[in-house]
Every structure is written in C-alpha cells, then in structure tokens.
C-alpha cells in the first residue's frame, strides 16, 4: 500500500509540476516588455493627473479670490522705485489709495473717480482670474512650437541679409579706396 501511495503521490506531483510549467510558459509572453496598451494607459494617467492638478489650482484660486473679496484692506499691486521705496495701490473698504512706502508711509492720492475705480478693480479681478488659464498655457506651447519651426527661416534670412550687407560694405570700401588713390595721384602730380 505504501508503494501505491508513493506512486500516486509521484504521479500527482508530476502532474502538478507539468501544470505549473504550462502556466509559466503561457504567462511568459504576456509578462515580457511593455506593451502599447501599457504606454497608452500611462499617457492617459499622466493627462488625468495634469487636469486634476489644474482643476485643484483653479478651485483654490477661486476660494482665495473669494476670501480676498471679504478682506477690508487689500493690496491691489505696487511697484518698486528703488532701494526700500515703492508705490502701492491699496483698497480700503470702498476706497482706493495710492501710498508711497519708504522710510515712512505717505498717502499720495485717493482715487475718487468712480469710473477709474471700477476700471482698476475690473483689471485686477481679470488678472486674478487669468492666473491659471489653460488658454495661456496652450498659447505658450504653440508659440514655442511655431518659433522652433520658424527658426530655420530666420537663419536663412539672416545669412542672406548678412551676405548682402557684407557685399554693400565691401563695395563702399572699394569706392573709398579708389577715391583715396585718385587723391594721392592728384596730389603727387601737383607736387611734381
């Protein structure tokens, strides 16, 4: 009985090993290398992540913009005038103030014109809305691509322009040398 059990166990292990070999042989072609489908999935995943980041940034930008509108004092913008000196445009409630910042802070002007007030705030809000616009990103990419395609044309036109300019300069130089030689001949004839 033990020999029969041993032979049955041997047969079972052989069958199991044969099945495992068949499974590994059938799995080998699928696991070798990266397929086109894997590449396509990777591209779509990357695009999805980029759009997800874009929409998260837009959402955060809108929330910050809403938060800034509820502030009483808001810095609209400014420009540096030199070392430790600048001019700032500040919104305080419903008033727009132009303030000079240096050793001290001084009120330069209050914008009282309603139309100018609305124009400044509209421009400021428009700039806030355009912080992360896909059209800007797409436009920049298109400009880079078009500039790379137009670069050979520019190089050709530059080389043509350079050769024409060199020809013009050399002809002017020859003319001036001829004039100098004529003057030398004329002065040497007068001396004789």
JSON list of C-alpha atoms in Angstrom, two decimals:
[
{"chain": "A", "resi": 1, "resn": "UNK", "atom": "CA", "xyz": [0.00, 0.00, 0.00]},
{"chain": "A", "resi": 2, "resn": "UNK", "atom": "CA", "xyz": [2.74, 2.39, 0.72]},
{"chain": "A", "resi": 3, "resn": "UNK", "atom": "CA", "xyz": [4.25, 1.83, -2.68]},
{"chain": "A", "resi": 4, "resn": "UNK", "atom": "CA", "xyz": [0.91, 2.51, -4.27]},
{"chain": "A", "resi": 5, "resn": "UNK", "atom": "CA", "xyz": [0.54, 5.71, -2.27]},
{"chain": "A", "resi": 6, "resn": "UNK", "atom": "CA", "xyz": [4.09, 6.74, -3.16]},
{"chain": "A", "resi": 7, "resn": "UNK", "atom": "CA", "xyz": [3.42, 6.13, -6.85]},
{"chain": "A", "resi": 8, "resn": "UNK", "atom": "CA", "xyz": [0.14, 8.08, -6.63]},
{"chain": "A", "resi": 9, "resn": "UNK", "atom": "CA", "xyz": [1.94, 10.94, -4.87]},
{"chain": "A", "resi": 10, "resn": "UNK", "atom": "CA", "xyz": [4.69, 10.88, -7.50]},
{"chain": "A", "resi": 11, "resn": "UNK", "atom": "CA", "xyz": [2.09, 10.97, -10.29]},
{"chain": "A", "resi": 12, "resn": "UNK", "atom": "CA", "xyz": [0.27, 13.84, -8.60]},
{"chain": "A", "resi": 13, "resn": "UNK", "atom": "CA", "xyz": [3.47, 15.84, -8.12]},
{"chain": "A", "resi": 14, "resn": "UNK", "atom": "CA", "xyz": [4.43, 15.21, -11.77]},
{"chain": "A", "resi": 15, "resn": "UNK", "atom": "CA", "xyz": [1.01, 16.37, -12.91]},
{"chain": "A", "resi": 16, "resn": "UNK", "atom": "CA", "xyz": [1.22, 19.45, -10.70]},
{"chain": "A", "resi": 17, "resn": "UNK", "atom": "CA", "xyz": [4.71, 20.29, -11.95]},
{"chain": "A", "resi": 18, "resn": "UNK", "atom": "CA", "xyz": [3.54, 19.82, -15.56]},
{"chain": "A", "resi": 19, "resn": "UNK", "atom": "CA", "xyz": [0.59, 22.14, -14.93]},
{"chain": "A", "resi": 20, "resn": "UNK", "atom": "CA", "xyz": [2.87, 24.73, -13.33]},
{"chain": "A", "resi": 21, "resn": "UNK", "atom": "CA", "xyz": [5.24, 24.54, -16.29]},
{"chain": "A", "resi": 22, "resn": "UNK", "atom": "CA", "xyz": [2.36, 25.03, -18.71]},
{"chain": "A", "resi": 23, "resn": "UNK", "atom": "CA", "xyz": [1.09, 28.02, -16.71]},
{"chain": "A", "resi": 24, "resn": "UNK", "atom": "CA", "xyz": [4.50, 29.64, -16.57]},
{"chain": "A", "resi": 25, "resn": "UNK", "atom": "CA", "xyz": [5.03, 29.02, -20.28]},
{"chain": "A", "resi": 26, "resn": "UNK", "atom": "CA", "xyz": [1.69, 30.60, -21.10]},
{"chain": "A", "resi": 27, "resn": "UNK", "atom": "CA", "xyz": [2.44, 33.58, -18.80]},
{"chain": "A", "resi": 28, "resn": "UNK", "atom": "CA", "xyz": [5.87, 34.34, -20.23]},
{"chain": "A", "resi": 29, "resn": "UNK", "atom": "CA", "xyz": [4.75, 36.05, -23.47]},
{"chain": "A", "resi": 30, "resn": "UNK", "atom": "CA", "xyz": [2.40, 38.34, -21.56]},
{"chain": "A", "resi": 31, "resn": "UNK", "atom": "CA", "xyz": [4.94, 39.49, -18.97]},
{"chain": "A", "resi": 32, "resn": "UNK", "atom": "CA", "xyz": [7.81, 40.35, -21.32]},
{"chain": "A", "resi": 33, "resn": "UNK", "atom": "CA", "xyz": [8.36, 44.07, -22.01]},
{"chain": "A", "resi": 34, "resn": "UNK", "atom": "CA", "xyz": [5.96, 46.99, -22.11]},
{"chain": "A", "resi": 35, "resn": "UNK", "atom": "CA", "xyz": [3.06, 46.80, -24.50]},
{"chain": "A", "resi": 36, "resn": "UNK", "atom": "CA", "xyz": [1.45, 49.62, -26.41]},
{"chain": "A", "resi": 37, "resn": "UNK", "atom": "CA", "xyz": [-1.58, 49.33, -24.16]},
{"chain": "A", "resi": 38, "resn": "UNK", "atom": "CA", "xyz": [0.63, 49.97, -21.09]},
{"chain": "A", "resi": 39, "resn": "UNK", "atom": "CA", "xyz": [2.06, 53.03, -22.82]},
{"chain": "A", "resi": 40, "resn": "UNK", "atom": "CA", "xyz": [-1.43, 54.36, -23.68]},
{"chain": "A", "resi": 41, "resn": "UNK", "atom": "CA", "xyz": [-2.61, 53.81, -20.09]},
{"chain": "A", "resi": 42, "resn": "UNK", "atom": "CA", "xyz": [0.44, 55.70, -18.82]},
{"chain": "A", "resi": 43, "resn": "UNK", "atom": "CA", "xyz": [-0.28, 58.65, -21.16]},
{"chain": "A", "resi": 44, "resn": "UNK", "atom": "CA", "xyz": [-3.94, 58.82, -20.07]},
{"chain": "A", "resi": 45, "resn": "UNK", "atom": "CA", "xyz": [-2.95, 58.61, -16.41]},
{"chain": "A", "resi": 46, "resn": "UNK", "atom": "CA", "xyz": [-0.49, 61.48, -16.87]},
{"chain": "A", "resi": 47, "resn": "UNK", "atom": "CA", "xyz": [-3.09, 63.60, -18.65]},
{"chain": "A", "resi": 48, "resn": "UNK", "atom": "CA", "xyz": [-5.60, 62.83, -15.89]},
{"chain": "A", "resi": 49, "resn": "UNK", "atom": "CA", "xyz": [-3.12, 63.91, -13.20]},
{"chain": "A", "resi": 50, "resn": "UNK", "atom": "CA", "xyz": [-2.32, 67.16, -15.05]},
{"chain": "A", "resi": 51, "resn": "UNK", "atom": "CA", "xyz": [-6.02, 68.02, -15.40]},
{"chain": "A", "resi": 52, "resn": "UNK", "atom": "CA", "xyz": [-6.61, 67.11, -11.77]},
{"chain": "A", "resi": 53, "resn": "UNK", "atom": "CA", "xyz": [-3.82, 69.47, -10.67]},
{"chain": "A", "resi": 54, "resn": "UNK", "atom": "CA", "xyz": [-5.20, 72.19, -12.94]},
{"chain": "A", "resi": 55, "resn": "UNK", "atom": "CA", "xyz": [-8.73, 71.95, -11.52]},
{"chain": "A", "resi": 56, "resn": "UNK", "atom": "CA", "xyz": [-7.44, 71.84, -7.95]},
{"chain": "A", "resi": 57, "resn": "UNK", "atom": "CA", "xyz": [-5.44, 75.02, -8.60]},
{"chain": "A", "resi": 58, "resn": "UNK", "atom": "CA", "xyz": [-8.50, 76.69, -10.13]},
{"chain": "A", "resi": 59, "resn": "UNK", "atom": "CA", "xyz": [-10.60, 75.70, -7.12]},
{"chain": "A", "resi": 60, "resn": "UNK", "atom": "CA", "xyz": [-8.01, 77.02, -4.67]},
{"chain": "A", "resi": 61, "resn": "UNK", "atom": "CA", "xyz": [-7.63, 80.22, -6.70]},
{"chain": "A", "resi": 62, "resn": "UNK", "atom": "CA", "xyz": [-11.38, 80.85, -6.64]},
{"chain": "A", "resi": 63, "resn": "UNK", "atom": "CA", "xyz": [-11.55, 80.21, -2.89]},
{"chain": "A", "resi": 64, "resn": "UNK", "atom": "CA", "xyz": [-8.65, 82.58, -2.26]},
{"chain": "A", "resi": 65, "resn": "UNK", "atom": "CA", "xyz": [-10.26, 85.17, -4.53]},
{"chain": "A", "resi": 66, "resn": "UNK", "atom": "CA", "xyz": [-13.50, 84.90, -2.56]},
{"chain": "A", "resi": 67, "resn": "UNK", "atom": "CA", "xyz": [-11.54, 85.21, 0.67]},
{"chain": "A", "resi": 68, "resn": "UNK", "atom": "CA", "xyz": [-9.71, 88.29, -0.61]},
{"chain": "A", "resi": 69, "resn": "UNK", "atom": "CA", "xyz": [-13.00, 89.98, -1.53]},
{"chain": "A", "resi": 70, "resn": "UNK", "atom": "CA", "xyz": [-14.13, 89.72, 2.08]},
{"chain": "A", "resi": 71, "resn": "UNK", "atom": "CA", "xyz": [-10.99, 91.44, 3.39]},
{"chain": "A", "resi": 72, "resn": "UNK", "atom": "CA", "xyz": [-11.29, 95.05, 4.47]},
{"chain": "A", "resi": 73, "resn": "UNK", "atom": "CA", "xyz": [-7.75, 96.03, 3.45]},
{"chain": "A", "resi": 74, "resn": "UNK", "atom": "CA", "xyz": [-6.35, 94.55, 0.25]},
{"chain": "A", "resi": 75, "resn": "UNK", "atom": "CA", "xyz": [-3.12, 95.26, -1.62]},
{"chain": "A", "resi": 76, "resn": "UNK", "atom": "CA", "xyz": [-4.03, 95.61, -5.30]},
{"chain": "A", "resi": 77, "resn": "UNK", "atom": "CA", "xyz": [-0.47, 95.99, -6.51]},
{"chain": "A", "resi": 78, "resn": "UNK", "atom": "CA", "xyz": [2.68, 98.01, -6.39]},
{"chain": "A", "resi": 79, "resn": "UNK", "atom": "CA", "xyz": [5.99, 98.76, -7.97]},
{"chain": "A", "resi": 80, "resn": "UNK", "atom": "CA", "xyz": [9.48, 99.27, -6.58]},
{"chain": "A", "resi": 81, "resn": "UNK", "atom": "CA", "xyz": [11.05, 102.68, -7.08]},
{"chain": "A", "resi": 82, "resn": "UNK", "atom": "CA", "xyz": [14.47, 101.97, -5.68]},
{"chain": "A", "resi": 83, "resn": "UNK", "atom": "CA", "xyz": [16.10, 100.74, -2.52]},
{"chain": "A", "resi": 84, "resn": "UNK", "atom": "CA", "xyz": [13.40, 100.36, 0.15]},
{"chain": "A", "resi": 85, "resn": "UNK", "atom": "CA", "xyz": [10.96, 102.60, -1.74]},
{"chain": "A", "resi": 86, "resn": "UNK", "atom": "CA", "xyz": [7.78, 101.65, -3.55]},
{"chain": "A", "resi": 87, "resn": "UNK", "atom": "CA", "xyz": [4.32, 102.81, -4.54]},
{"chain": "A", "resi": 88, "resn": "UNK", "atom": "CA", "xyz": [1.38, 100.63, -3.52]},
{"chain": "A", "resi": 89, "resn": "UNK", "atom": "CA", "xyz": [-2.25, 100.65, -4.61]},
{"chain": "A", "resi": 90, "resn": "UNK", "atom": "CA", "xyz": [-4.40, 99.65, -1.65]},
{"chain": "A", "resi": 91, "resn": "UNK", "atom": "CA", "xyz": [-8.13, 99.04, -1.41]},
{"chain": "A", "resi": 92, "resn": "UNK", "atom": "CA", "xyz": [-9.54, 100.01, 1.97]},
{"chain": "A", "resi": 93, "resn": "UNK", "atom": "CA", "xyz": [-13.23, 99.23, 2.09]},
{"chain": "A", "resi": 94, "resn": "UNK", "atom": "CA", "xyz": [-14.70, 101.10, -0.89]},
{"chain": "A", "resi": 95, "resn": "UNK", "atom": "CA", "xyz": [-11.72, 103.46, -1.29]},
{"chain": "A", "resi": 96, "resn": "UNK", "atom": "CA", "xyz": [-8.60, 103.11, -3.46]},
{"chain": "A", "resi": 97, "resn": "UNK", "atom": "CA", "xyz": [-5.46, 104.71, -2.07]},
{"chain": "A", "resi": 98, "resn": "UNK", "atom": "CA", "xyz": [-2.08, 105.27, -3.68]},
{"chain": "A", "resi": 99, "resn": "UNK", "atom": "CA", "xyz": [0.53, 105.07, -0.93]},
{"chain": "A", "resi": 100, "resn": "UNK", "atom": "CA", "xyz": [4.25, 105.78, -1.02]},
{"chain": "A", "resi": 101, "resn": "UNK", "atom": "CA", "xyz": [6.32, 103.43, 1.11]},
{"chain": "A", "resi": 102, "resn": "UNK", "atom": "CA", "xyz": [9.86, 104.34, 2.12]},
{"chain": "A", "resi": 103, "resn": "UNK", "atom": "CA", "xyz": [11.25, 105.45, 5.46]},
{"chain": "A", "resi": 104, "resn": "UNK", "atom": "CA", "xyz": [7.66, 106.33, 6.24]},
{"chain": "A", "resi": 105, "resn": "UNK", "atom": "CA", "xyz": [4.28, 105.63, 4.66]},
{"chain": "A", "resi": 106, "resn": "UNK", "atom": "CA", "xyz": [2.60, 108.59, 2.98]},
{"chain": "A", "resi": 107, "resn": "UNK", "atom": "CA", "xyz": [-0.73, 108.93, 1.22]},
{"chain": "A", "resi": 108, "resn": "UNK", "atom": "CA", "xyz": [-0.03, 110.17, -2.29]},
{"chain": "A", "resi": 109, "resn": "UNK", "atom": "CA", "xyz": [-3.53, 110.19, -3.74]},
{"chain": "A", "resi": 110, "resn": "UNK", "atom": "CA", "xyz": [-7.00, 108.81, -3.22]},
{"chain": "A", "resi": 111, "resn": "UNK", "atom": "CA", "xyz": [-8.78, 107.66, -6.37]},
{"chain": "A", "resi": 112, "resn": "UNK", "atom": "CA", "xyz": [-12.19, 109.27, -6.20]},
{"chain": "A", "resi": 113, "resn": "UNK", "atom": "CA", "xyz": [-13.27, 108.96, -9.84]},
{"chain": "A", "resi": 114, "resn": "UNK", "atom": "CA", "xyz": [-15.87, 106.17, -9.91]},
{"chain": "A", "resi": 115, "resn": "UNK", "atom": "CA", "xyz": [-15.06, 105.12, -13.49]},
{"chain": "A", "resi": 116, "resn": "UNK", "atom": "CA", "xyz": [-11.32, 104.87, -12.79]},
{"chain": "A", "resi": 117, "resn": "UNK", "atom": "CA", "xyz": [-12.08, 102.96, -9.58]},
{"chain": "A", "resi": 118, "resn": "UNK", "atom": "CA", "xyz": [-14.18, 100.41, -11.48]},
{"chain": "A", "resi": 119, "resn": "UNK", "atom": "CA", "xyz": [-11.59, 100.06, -14.27]},
{"chain": "A", "resi": 120, "resn": "UNK", "atom": "CA", "xyz": [-8.77, 99.36, -11.83]},
{"chain": "A", "resi": 121, "resn": "UNK", "atom": "CA", "xyz": [-10.78, 96.78, -9.90]},
{"chain": "A", "resi": 122, "resn": "UNK", "atom": "CA", "xyz": [-12.02, 95.12, -13.10]},
{"chain": "A", "resi": 123, "resn": "UNK", "atom": "CA", "xyz": [-8.45, 94.82, -14.38]},
{"chain": "A", "resi": 124, "resn": "UNK", "atom": "CA", "xyz": [-7.27, 93.45, -11.04]},
{"chain": "A", "resi": 125, "resn": "UNK", "atom": "CA", "xyz": [-10.07, 90.85, -10.95]},
{"chain": "A", "resi": 126, "resn": "UNK", "atom": "CA", "xyz": [-9.34, 89.87, -14.55]},
{"chain": "A", "resi": 127, "resn": "UNK", "atom": "CA", "xyz": [-5.67, 89.28, -13.70]},
{"chain": "A", "resi": 128, "resn": "UNK", "atom": "CA", "xyz": [-6.69, 87.14, -10.73]},
{"chain": "A", "resi": 129, "resn": "UNK", "atom": "CA", "xyz": [-8.96, 85.04, -12.91]},
{"chain": "A", "resi": 130, "resn": "UNK", "atom": "CA", "xyz": [-6.22, 84.52, -15.51]},
{"chain": "A", "resi": 131, "resn": "UNK", "atom": "CA", "xyz": [-3.59, 83.21, -13.10]},
{"chain": "A", "resi": 132, "resn": "UNK", "atom": "CA", "xyz": [-4.04, 79.63, -14.24]},
{"chain": "A", "resi": 133, "resn": "UNK", "atom": "CA", "xyz": [-5.75, 79.66, -17.61]},
{"chain": "A", "resi": 134, "resn": "UNK", "atom": "CA", "xyz": [-5.25, 76.70, -19.96]},
{"chain": "A", "resi": 135, "resn": "UNK", "atom": "CA", "xyz": [-5.50, 79.02, -22.94]},
{"chain": "A", "resi": 136, "resn": "UNK", "atom": "CA", "xyz": [-2.37, 80.81, -21.74]},
{"chain": "A", "resi": 137, "resn": "UNK", "atom": "CA", "xyz": [-0.53, 77.52, -21.35]},
{"chain": "A", "resi": 138, "resn": "UNK", "atom": "CA", "xyz": [-1.68, 76.29, -24.76]},
{"chain": "A", "resi": 139, "resn": "UNK", "atom": "CA", "xyz": [-0.75, 79.63, -26.34]},
{"chain": "A", "resi": 140, "resn": "UNK", "atom": "CA", "xyz": [2.74, 79.48, -24.84]},
{"chain": "A", "resi": 141, "resn": "UNK", "atom": "CA", "xyz": [3.24, 75.92, -26.11]},
{"chain": "A", "resi": 142, "resn": "UNK", "atom": "CA", "xyz": [2.03, 76.93, -29.59]},
{"chain": "A", "resi": 143, "resn": "UNK", "atom": "CA", "xyz": [4.40, 79.92, -29.62]},
{"chain": "A", "resi": 144, "resn": "UNK", "atom": "CA", "xyz": [7.35, 77.73, -28.66]},
{"chain": "A", "resi": 145, "resn": "UNK", "atom": "CA", "xyz": [6.49, 75.19, -31.35]},
{"chain": "A", "resi": 146, "resn": "UNK", "atom": "CA", "xyz": [5.93, 77.84, -34.02]},
{"chain": "A", "resi": 147, "resn": "UNK", "atom": "CA", "xyz": [9.14, 79.65, -33.10]},
{"chain": "A", "resi": 148, "resn": "UNK", "atom": "CA", "xyz": [11.09, 76.41, -33.39]},
{"chain": "A", "resi": 149, "resn": "UNK", "atom": "CA", "xyz": [9.59, 75.84, -36.86]},
{"chain": "A", "resi": 150, "resn": "UNK", "atom": "CA", "xyz": [10.23, 79.41, -37.97]},
{"chain": "A", "resi": 151, "resn": "UNK", "atom": "CA", "xyz": [13.81, 79.45, -36.68]},
{"chain": "A", "resi": 152, "resn": "UNK", "atom": "CA", "xyz": [15.34, 77.95, -39.88]},
{"chain": "A", "resi": 153, "resn": "UNK", "atom": "CA", "xyz": [13.60, 80.62, -41.96]},
{"chain": "A", "resi": 154, "resn": "UNK", "atom": "CA", "xyz": [15.04, 83.31, -39.72]},
{"chain": "A", "resi": 155, "resn": "UNK", "atom": "CA", "xyz": [18.52, 81.82, -40.00]},
{"chain": "A", "resi": 156, "resn": "UNK", "atom": "CA", "xyz": [18.26, 81.73, -43.79]},
{"chain": "A", "resi": 157, "resn": "UNK", "atom": "CA", "xyz": [17.06, 85.30, -43.97]},
{"chain": "A", "resi": 158, "resn": "UNK", "atom": "CA", "xyz": [19.81, 86.34, -41.56]},
{"chain": "A", "resi": 159, "resn": "UNK", "atom": "CA", "xyz": [22.50, 84.68, -43.68]},
{"chain": "A", "resi": 160, "resn": "UNK", "atom": "CA", "xyz": [21.11, 86.31, -46.83]},
{"chain": "A", "resi": 161, "resn": "UNK", "atom": "CA", "xyz": [20.92, 89.68, -45.11]},
{"chain": "A", "resi": 162, "resn": "UNK", "atom": "CA", "xyz": [24.46, 89.26, -43.77]},
{"chain": "A", "resi": 163, "resn": "UNK", "atom": "CA", "xyz": [25.88, 88.43, -47.20]},
{"chain": "A", "resi": 164, "resn": "UNK", "atom": "CA", "xyz": [24.11, 91.42, -48.78]},
{"chain": "A", "resi": 165, "resn": "UNK", "atom": "CA", "xyz": [25.39, 93.73, -46.05]},
{"chain": "A", "resi": 166, "resn": "UNK", "atom": "CA", "xyz": [28.94, 92.41, -46.46]},
{"chain": "A", "resi": 167, "resn": "UNK", "atom": "CA", "xyz": [28.75, 92.95, -50.23]},
{"chain": "A", "resi": 168, "resn": "UNK", "atom": "CA", "xyz": [27.49, 96.50, -49.71]},
{"chain": "A", "resi": 169, "resn": "UNK", "atom": "CA", "xyz": [30.25, 97.29, -47.21]},
{"chain": "A", "resi": 170, "resn": "UNK", "atom": "CA", "xyz": [32.96, 95.83, -49.45]},
{"chain": "A", "resi": 171, "resn": "UNK", "atom": "CA", "xyz": [31.73, 97.85, -52.45]},
{"chain": "A", "resi": 172, "resn": "UNK", "atom": "CA", "xyz": [31.68, 101.05, -50.36]},
{"chain": "A", "resi": 173, "resn": "UNK", "atom": "CA", "xyz": [35.19, 100.29, -49.15]},
{"chain": "A", "resi": 174, "resn": "UNK", "atom": "CA", "xyz": [36.43, 99.78, -52.72]},
{"chain": "A", "resi": 175, "resn": "UNK", "atom": "CA", "xyz": [34.86, 103.07, -53.77]},
{"chain": "A", "resi": 176, "resn": "UNK", "atom": "CA", "xyz": [36.50, 104.93, -50.88]},
{"chain": "A", "resi": 177, "resn": "UNK", "atom": "CA", "xyz": [39.86, 103.30, -51.63]},
{"chain": "A", "resi": 178, "resn": "UNK", "atom": "CA", "xyz": [39.53, 104.37, -55.28]},
{"chain": "A", "resi": 179, "resn": "UNK", "atom": "CA", "xyz": [38.76, 107.93, -54.17]},
{"chain": "A", "resi": 180, "resn": "UNK", "atom": "CA", "xyz": [41.82, 107.92, -51.88]},
{"chain": "A", "resi": 181, "resn": "UNK", "atom": "CA", "xyz": [44.06, 106.58, -54.65]},
{"chain": "A", "resi": 182, "resn": "UNK", "atom": "CA", "xyz": [42.81, 109.28, -57.03]},
{"chain": "A", "resi": 183, "resn": "UNK", "atom": "CA", "xyz": [43.52, 111.94, -54.39]},
{"chain": "A", "resi": 184, "resn": "UNK", "atom": "CA", "xyz": [47.02, 110.55, -53.86]},
{"chain": "A", "resi": 185, "resn": "UNK", "atom": "CA", "xyz": [47.68, 110.53, -57.61]},
{"chain": "A", "resi": 186, "resn": "UNK", "atom": "CA", "xyz": [46.29, 114.05, -57.92]},
{"chain": "A", "resi": 187, "resn": "UNK", "atom": "CA", "xyz": [48.42, 115.34, -55.03]},
{"chain": "A", "resi": 188, "resn": "UNK", "atom": "CA", "xyz": [51.56, 113.57, -56.32]},
{"chain": "A", "resi": 189, "resn": "UNK", "atom": "CA", "xyz": [51.04, 115.09, -59.80]},
{"chain": "A", "resi": 190, "resn": "UNK", "atom": "CA", "xyz": [50.68, 118.56, -58.24]},
{"chain": "A", "resi": 191, "resn": "UNK", "atom": "CA", "xyz": [53.91, 118.09, -56.29]},
{"chain": "A", "resi": 192, "resn": "UNK", "atom": "CA", "xyz": [55.85, 117.31, -59.48]}
]
